[in-house]
Amino acid sequence: MQNLVWLRIQGRFFVLLHIEILIMLNVMISCYALNCLPEEAFRIFNSMRSDGANGDEFTFSSLLSICDILEYYNFGKQVHSLILKLSFESDILVASALINMYAKNEDVIDAKRVFDKMAIRNVVAWNTMIFGCGNNGEVINVMKILRDMLFEGIFPDELTISSVLSSCGYASAITETQQVHALAVKLSFQEFVSVSNSLITAYSKCGNITNAFKCFRLMLEPDLVTYTSLINAYAFHGLGKEATEMFEKMISCGIKPDRISFLGILSACVHCGFVNTGLHYFKLMTDVYHIIPDSDHYTCLIDLLGRHGFVNEAFEFLKSIPIQAESNMLGAFIGSCKLHENIELAKSAAGKLFAIEPEKIVNYAVMANIYASHNHWLDAERVRKTMRDKNVAKFPGCSWIQVGNQVHSFVSSDKVHPKLLQIFATLKMLLSSMKEENGVKL
């Protein structure tokens, strides 16, 4: 009898020890995942599997969080296969991690497939699907998921509303932005800082700076992100005076600007030609707030100087920066050279740019146009020959228009739009009317 009791105690002890080891290994995998050390996380997982432990929902969700980058996407699909084998696909935590992995790797179809198979879907799962579709520019699907979510009786939270608003702003969908704004007010989410910040950004990207400012004014305690959102909105719309006033107001309220807010105010100065003001803020950033500029800040200052006539000063600044010139800096400088017809400095910067980005077609196209505009036909043909030899094609520009609740995108020589025949028929009718009004013989 005593031996039987001891065996039972040993069995319980073994189970407890097994659970403690699994918890410890899960913590290690999670720590490696959070610190972007995927190889170490998978090494621990492989050791766990070798010792006969399959892992649990926490193990798989941590591993899948690593696989949301393209480099480890195939590993993520292998983990998914193991999840199916061990019947963990119905777990909400694991399924949400799978949706997130597929969506961040731009595989919305597989993300939706996992989502549709979930027997129970909480607000986290819905938010993950909304965020995934939004990151891939599928604002129509985002709105449909939101409607389905409400229809199933799942109430959105502030993260849901913020994610949907980000998608609306990305697609410049003003009607959807207004609808979600109304929902936010109805659910009393407008007071959340994250929702208000998303509203400011969404209205700004939709071209409605008035509503963006109204959302800012209704906030009780705007934070750094709020001020930065409005500063960026003003910069986006070329309202340099308003941007600088908002920046100064932010500082006067005791809010310390960061590198993103400085980037916003520098962008505003570039768009409005505030050269001295831009130099002042750059000096304020480095000397007072001790923020080390990155390539985006340097690009703004080079663009600010070069675009507004100080090409030589921009060139000297480009040579003096403590980091190696990157493509965005060189591209901004070449654009300034083109604007002010300084072909020699453009040629000097282009050589470095071609070495950094040998396959980027827009760089060659810009230089070919600069050469052609100055009648340097041999140089222009040499650049175009390089383009042909590298077999690179120019990516067409894209425009879009919202009709009803759908955003239609167009590119040059587009032949895949589902209403292509109706579009060309309407265009032909309009051209005929224009020619008749201007007396052009058809």
mmCIF file of N, CA and C in Angstrom, residues 68-130:
data_model
loop_
_atom_site.group_PDB
_atom_site.id
_atom_site.type_symbol
_atom_site.label_atom_id
_atom_site.label_comp_id
_atom_site.label_asym_id
_atom_site.label_seq_id
_atom_site.Cartn_x
_atom_site.Cartn_y
_atom_site.Cartn_z
ATOM 1 N N ASP A 68 6.289 36.418 -38.988
ATOM 2 C CA ASP A 68 5.532 37.438 -39.701
ATOM 3 C C ASP A 68 6.419 38.273 -40.629
ATOM 4 N N ILE A 69 7.682 37.861 -40.783
ATOM 5 C CA ILE A 69 8.559 38.477 -41.775
ATOM 6 C C ILE A 69 8.839 37.451 -42.868
ATOM 7 N N LEU A 70 9.086 37.949 -44.078
ATOM 8 C CA LEU A 70 9.180 37.079 -45.245
ATOM 9 C C LEU A 70 10.277 36.022 -45.103
ATOM 10 N N GLU A 71 11.366 36.379 -44.442
ATOM 11 C CA GLU A 71 12.510 35.475 -44.330
ATOM 12 C C GLU A 71 12.138 34.166 -43.633
ATOM 13 N N TYR A 72 11.191 34.243 -42.698
ATOM 14 C CA TYR A 72 10.817 33.046 -41.930
ATOM 15 C C TYR A 72 9.398 32.585 -42.251
ATOM 16 N N TYR A 73 8.872 33.043 -43.381
ATOM 17 C CA TYR A 73 7.492 32.689 -43.742
ATOM 18 C C TYR A 73 7.337 31.185 -43.960
ATOM 19 N N ASN A 74 8.296 30.558 -44.626
ATOM 20 C CA ASN A 74 8.216 29.109 -44.864
ATOM 21 C C ASN A 74 8.253 28.313 -43.563
ATOM 22 N N PHE A 75 9.037 28.816 -42.592
ATOM 23 C CA PHE A 75 9.030 28.171 -41.275
ATOM 24 C C PHE A 75 7.634 28.266 -40.651
ATOM 25 N N GLY A 76 7.007 29.417 -40.856
ATOM 26 C CA GLY A 76 5.659 29.608 -40.312
ATOM 27 C C GLY A 76 4.666 28.619 -40.893
ATOM 28 N N LYS A 77 4.779 28.354 -42.185
ATOM 29 C CA LYS A 77 3.870 27.379 -42.804
ATOM 30 C C LYS A 77 4.138 25.974 -42.289
ATOM 31 N N GLN A 78 5.409 25.674 -41.993
ATOM 32 C CA GLN A 78 5.732 24.372 -41.402
ATOM 33 C C GLN A 78 5.135 24.250 -39.996
ATOM 34 N N VAL A 79 5.228 25.364 -39.230
ATOM 35 C CA VAL A 79 4.620 25.371 -37.895
ATOM 36 C C VAL A 79 3.108 25.173 -38.007
ATOM 37 N N HIS A 80 2.500 25.781 -39.027
ATOM 38 C CA HIS A 80 1.060 25.622 -39.247
ATOM 39 C C HIS A 80 0.713 24.145 -39.495
ATOM 40 N N SER A 81 1.545 23.465 -40.267
ATOM 41 C CA SER A 81 1.315 22.034 -40.519
ATOM 42 C C SER A 81 1.342 21.235 -39.212
ATOM 43 N N LEU A 82 2.300 21.559 -38.344
ATOM 44 C CA LEU A 82 2.398 20.875 -37.050
ATOM 45 C C LEU A 82 1.187 21.204 -36.175
ATOM 46 N N ILE A 83 0.725 22.448 -36.266
ATOM 47 C CA ILE A 83 -0.462 22.863 -35.501
ATOM 48 C C ILE A 83 -1.676 22.045 -35.925
ATOM 49 N N LEU A 84 -1.828 21.846 -37.230
ATOM 50 C CA LEU A 84 -2.937 21.034 -37.734
ATOM 51 C C LEU A 84 -2.814 19.584 -37.251
ATOM 52 N N LYS A 85 -1.589 19.084 -37.279
ATOM 53 C CA LYS A 85 -1.345 17.702 -36.869
ATOM 54 C C LYS A 85 -1.689 17.492 -35.402
ATOM 55 N N LEU A 86 -1.393 18.502 -34.571
ATOM 56 C CA LEU A 86 -1.620 18.381 -33.124
ATOM 57 C C LEU A 86 -2.977 18.944 -32.693
ATOM 58 N N SER A 87 -3.793 19.371 -33.685
ATOM 59 C CA SER A 87 -5.165 19.857 -33.425
ATOM 60 C C SER A 87 -5.199 21.112 -32.555
ATOM 61 N N PHE A 88 -4.278 22.042 -32.819
ATOM 62 C CA PHE A 88 -4.286 23.322 -32.109
ATOM 63 C C PHE A 88 -4.914 24.452 -32.925
ATOM 64 N N GLU A 89 -5.415 24.126 -34.138
ATOM 65 C CA GLU A 89 -5.896 25.196 -35.009
ATOM 66 C C GLU A 89 -7.170 25.860 -34.484
ATOM 67 N N SER A 90 -7.880 25.176 -33.564
ATOM 68 C CA SER A 90 -9.106 25.751 -33.014
ATOM 69 C C SER A 90 -8.844 26.687 -31.842
ATOM 70 N N ASP A 91 -7.618 26.725 -31.355
ATOM 71 C CA ASP A 91 -7.284 27.616 -30.233
ATOM 72 C C ASP A 91 -7.263 29.062 -30.718
ATOM 73 N N ILE A 92 -7.932 29.938 -29.994
ATOM 74 C CA ILE A 92 -8.069 31.335 -30.416
ATOM 75 C C ILE A 92 -6.705 32.013 -30.505
ATOM 76 N N LEU A 93 -5.848 31.762 -29.512
ATOM 77 C CA LEU A 93 -4.525 32.389 -29.480
ATOM 78 C C LEU A 93 -3.695 31.970 -30.687
ATOM 79 N N VAL A 94 -3.703 30.687 -30.997
ATOM 80 C CA VAL A 94 -2.920 30.166 -32.118
ATOM 81 C C VAL A 94 -3.496 30.642 -33.445
ATOM 82 N N ALA A 95 -4.817 30.582 -33.580
ATOM 83 C CA ALA A 95 -5.458 31.006 -34.825
ATOM 84 C C ALA A 95 -5.198 32.491 -35.097
ATOM 85 N N SER A 96 -5.256 33.320 -34.064
ATOM 86 C CA SER A 96 -4.978 34.754 -34.234
ATOM 87 C C SER A 96 -3.538 34.982 -34.678
ATOM 88 N N ALA A 97 -2.618 34.193 -34.108
ATOM 89 C CA ALA A 97 -1.211 34.307 -34.516
ATOM 90 C C ALA A 97 -1.023 33.871 -35.965
ATOM 91 N N LEU A 98 -1.760 32.845 -36.391
ATOM 92 C CA LEU A 98 -1.693 32.394 -37.790
ATOM 93 C C LEU A 98 -2.221 33.467 -38.737
ATOM 94 N N ILE A 99 -3.337 34.067 -38.379
ATOM 95 C CA ILE A 99 -3.912 35.135 -39.213
ATOM 96 C C ILE A 99 -2.918 36.278 -39.345
ATOM 97 N N ASN A 100 -2.322 36.653 -38.220
ATOM 98 C CA ASN A 100 -1.341 37.742 -38.224
ATOM 99 C C ASN A 100 -0.140 37.407 -39.111
ATOM 100 N N MET A 101 0.343 36.155 -39.026
ATOM 101 C CA MET A 101 1.503 35.755 -39.825
ATOM 102 C C MET A 101 1.197 35.812 -41.314
ATOM 103 N N TYR A 102 0.059 35.247 -41.712
ATOM 104 C CA TYR A 102 -0.295 35.236 -43.127
ATOM 105 C C TYR A 102 -0.542 36.655 -43.647
ATOM 106 N N ALA A 103 -1.239 37.467 -42.861
ATOM 107 C CA ALA A 103 -1.564 38.821 -43.302
ATOM 108 C C ALA A 103 -0.311 39.680 -43.461
ATOM 109 N N LYS A 104 0.624 39.563 -42.517
ATOM 110 C CA LYS A 104 1.842 40.371 -42.606
ATOM 111 C C LYS A 104 2.745 39.922 -43.751
ATOM 112 N N ASN A 105 2.540 38.697 -44.228
ATOM 113 C CA ASN A 105 3.268 38.230 -45.407
ATOM 114 C C ASN A 105 2.428 38.392 -46.675
ATOM 115 N N GLU A 106 1.398 39.256 -46.574
ATOM 116 C CA GLU A 106 0.545 39.631 -47.711
ATOM 117 C C GLU A 106 -0.211 38.443 -48.295
ATOM 118 N N ASP A 107 -0.486 37.462 -47.477
ATOM 119 C CA ASP A 107 -1.272 36.300 -47.900
ATOM 120 C C ASP A 107 -2.631 36.385 -47.211
ATOM 121 N N VAL A 108 -3.448 37.318 -47.691
ATOM 122 C CA VAL A 108 -4.741 37.566 -47.059
ATOM 123 C C VAL A 108 -5.685 36.389 -47.270
ATOM 124 N N ILE A 109 -5.539 35.676 -48.385
ATOM 125 C CA ILE A 109 -6.426 34.545 -48.685
ATOM 126 C C ILE A 109 -6.288 33.461 -47.614
ATOM 127 N N ASP A 110 -5.031 33.086 -47.290
ATOM 128 C CA ASP A 110 -4.830 32.070 -46.255
ATOM 129 C C ASP A 110 -5.210 32.589 -44.875
ATOM 130 N N ALA A 111 -4.993 33.876 -44.645
ATOM 131 C CA ALA A 111 -5.408 34.465 -43.365
ATOM 132 C C ALA A 111 -6.922 34.356 -43.210
ATOM 133 N N LYS A 112 -7.634 34.670 -44.289
ATOM 134 C CA LYS A 112 -9.106 34.586 -44.259
ATOM 135 C C LYS A 112 -9.552 33.139 -44.103
ATOM 136 N N ARG A 113 -8.812 32.200 -44.691
ATOM 137 C CA ARG A 113 -9.159 30.777 -44.585
ATOM 138 C C ARG A 113 -9.066 30.315 -43.125
ATOM 139 N N VAL A 114 -8.010 30.724 -42.436
ATOM 140 C CA VAL A 114 -7.863 30.377 -41.013
ATOM 141 C C VAL A 114 -8.974 31.028 -40.204
ATOM 142 N N PHE A 115 -9.253 32.287 -40.513
ATOM 143 C CA PHE A 115 -10.275 33.046 -39.781
ATOM 144 C C PHE A 115 -11.653 32.391 -39.929
ATOM 145 N N ASP A 116 -11.983 31.983 -41.153
ATOM 146 C CA ASP A 116 -13.302 31.394 -41.403
ATOM 147 C C ASP A 116 -13.485 30.054 -40.707
ATOM 148 N N LYS A 117 -12.390 29.348 -40.446
ATOM 149 C CA LYS A 117 -12.476 28.031 -39.802
ATOM 150 C C LYS A 117 -12.585 28.125 -38.281
ATOM 151 N N MET A 118 -12.404 29.304 -37.723
ATOM 152 C CA MET A 118 -12.460 29.449 -36.267
ATOM 153 C C MET A 118 -13.891 29.249 -35.772
ATOM 154 N N ALA A 119 -14.056 28.349 -34.817
ATOM 155 C CA ALA A 119 -15.386 28.104 -34.253
ATOM 156 C C ALA A 119 -15.809 29.246 -33.343
ATOM 157 N N ILE A 120 -14.866 29.765 -32.572
ATOM 158 C CA ILE A 120 -15.116 30.886 -31.666
ATOM 159 C C ILE A 120 -14.131 31.996 -32.009
ATOM 160 N N ARG A 121 -14.672 33.187 -32.254
ATOM 161 C CA ARG A 121 -13.807 34.314 -32.628
ATOM 162 C C ARG A 121 -14.044 35.459 -31.655
ATOM 163 N N ASN A 122 -12.999 35.816 -30.925
ATOM 164 C CA ASN A 122 -13.109 36.945 -30.007
ATOM 165 C C ASN A 122 -12.671 38.226 -30.710
ATOM 166 N N VAL A 123 -12.683 39.320 -29.989
ATOM 167 C CA VAL A 123 -12.375 40.609 -30.598
ATOM 168 C C VAL A 123 -10.935 40.666 -31.084
ATOM 169 N N VAL A 124 -10.029 39.902 -30.443
ATOM 170 C CA VAL A 124 -8.630 39.877 -30.879
ATOM 171 C C VAL A 124 -8.513 39.285 -32.280
ATOM 172 N N ALA A 125 -9.248 38.176 -32.514
ATOM 173 C CA ALA A 125 -9.223 37.545 -33.833
ATOM 174 C C ALA A 125 -9.780 38.483 -34.909
ATOM 175 N N TRP A 126 -10.878 39.144 -34.602
ATOM 176 C CA TRP A 126 -11.461 40.098 -35.558
ATOM 177 C C TRP A 126 -10.492 41.246 -35.826
ATOM 178 N N ASN A 127 -9.880 41.769 -34.777
ATOM 179 C CA ASN A 127 -8.933 42.879 -34.946
ATOM 180 C C ASN A 127 -7.742 42.462 -35.792
ATOM 181 N N THR A 128 -7.259 41.237 -35.569
ATOM 182 C CA THR A 128 -6.111 40.749 -36.334
ATOM 183 C C THR A 128 -6.445 40.675 -37.818
ATOM 184 N N MET A 129 -7.651 40.197 -38.131
ATOM 185 C CA MET A 129 -8.074 40.104 -39.532
ATOM 186 C C MET A 129 -8.251 41.485 -40.148
ATOM 187 N N ILE A 130 -8.837 42.403 -39.406
ATOM 188 C CA ILE A 130 -9.014 43.779 -39.888
ATOM 189 C C ILE A 130 -7.660 44.427 -40.130
#
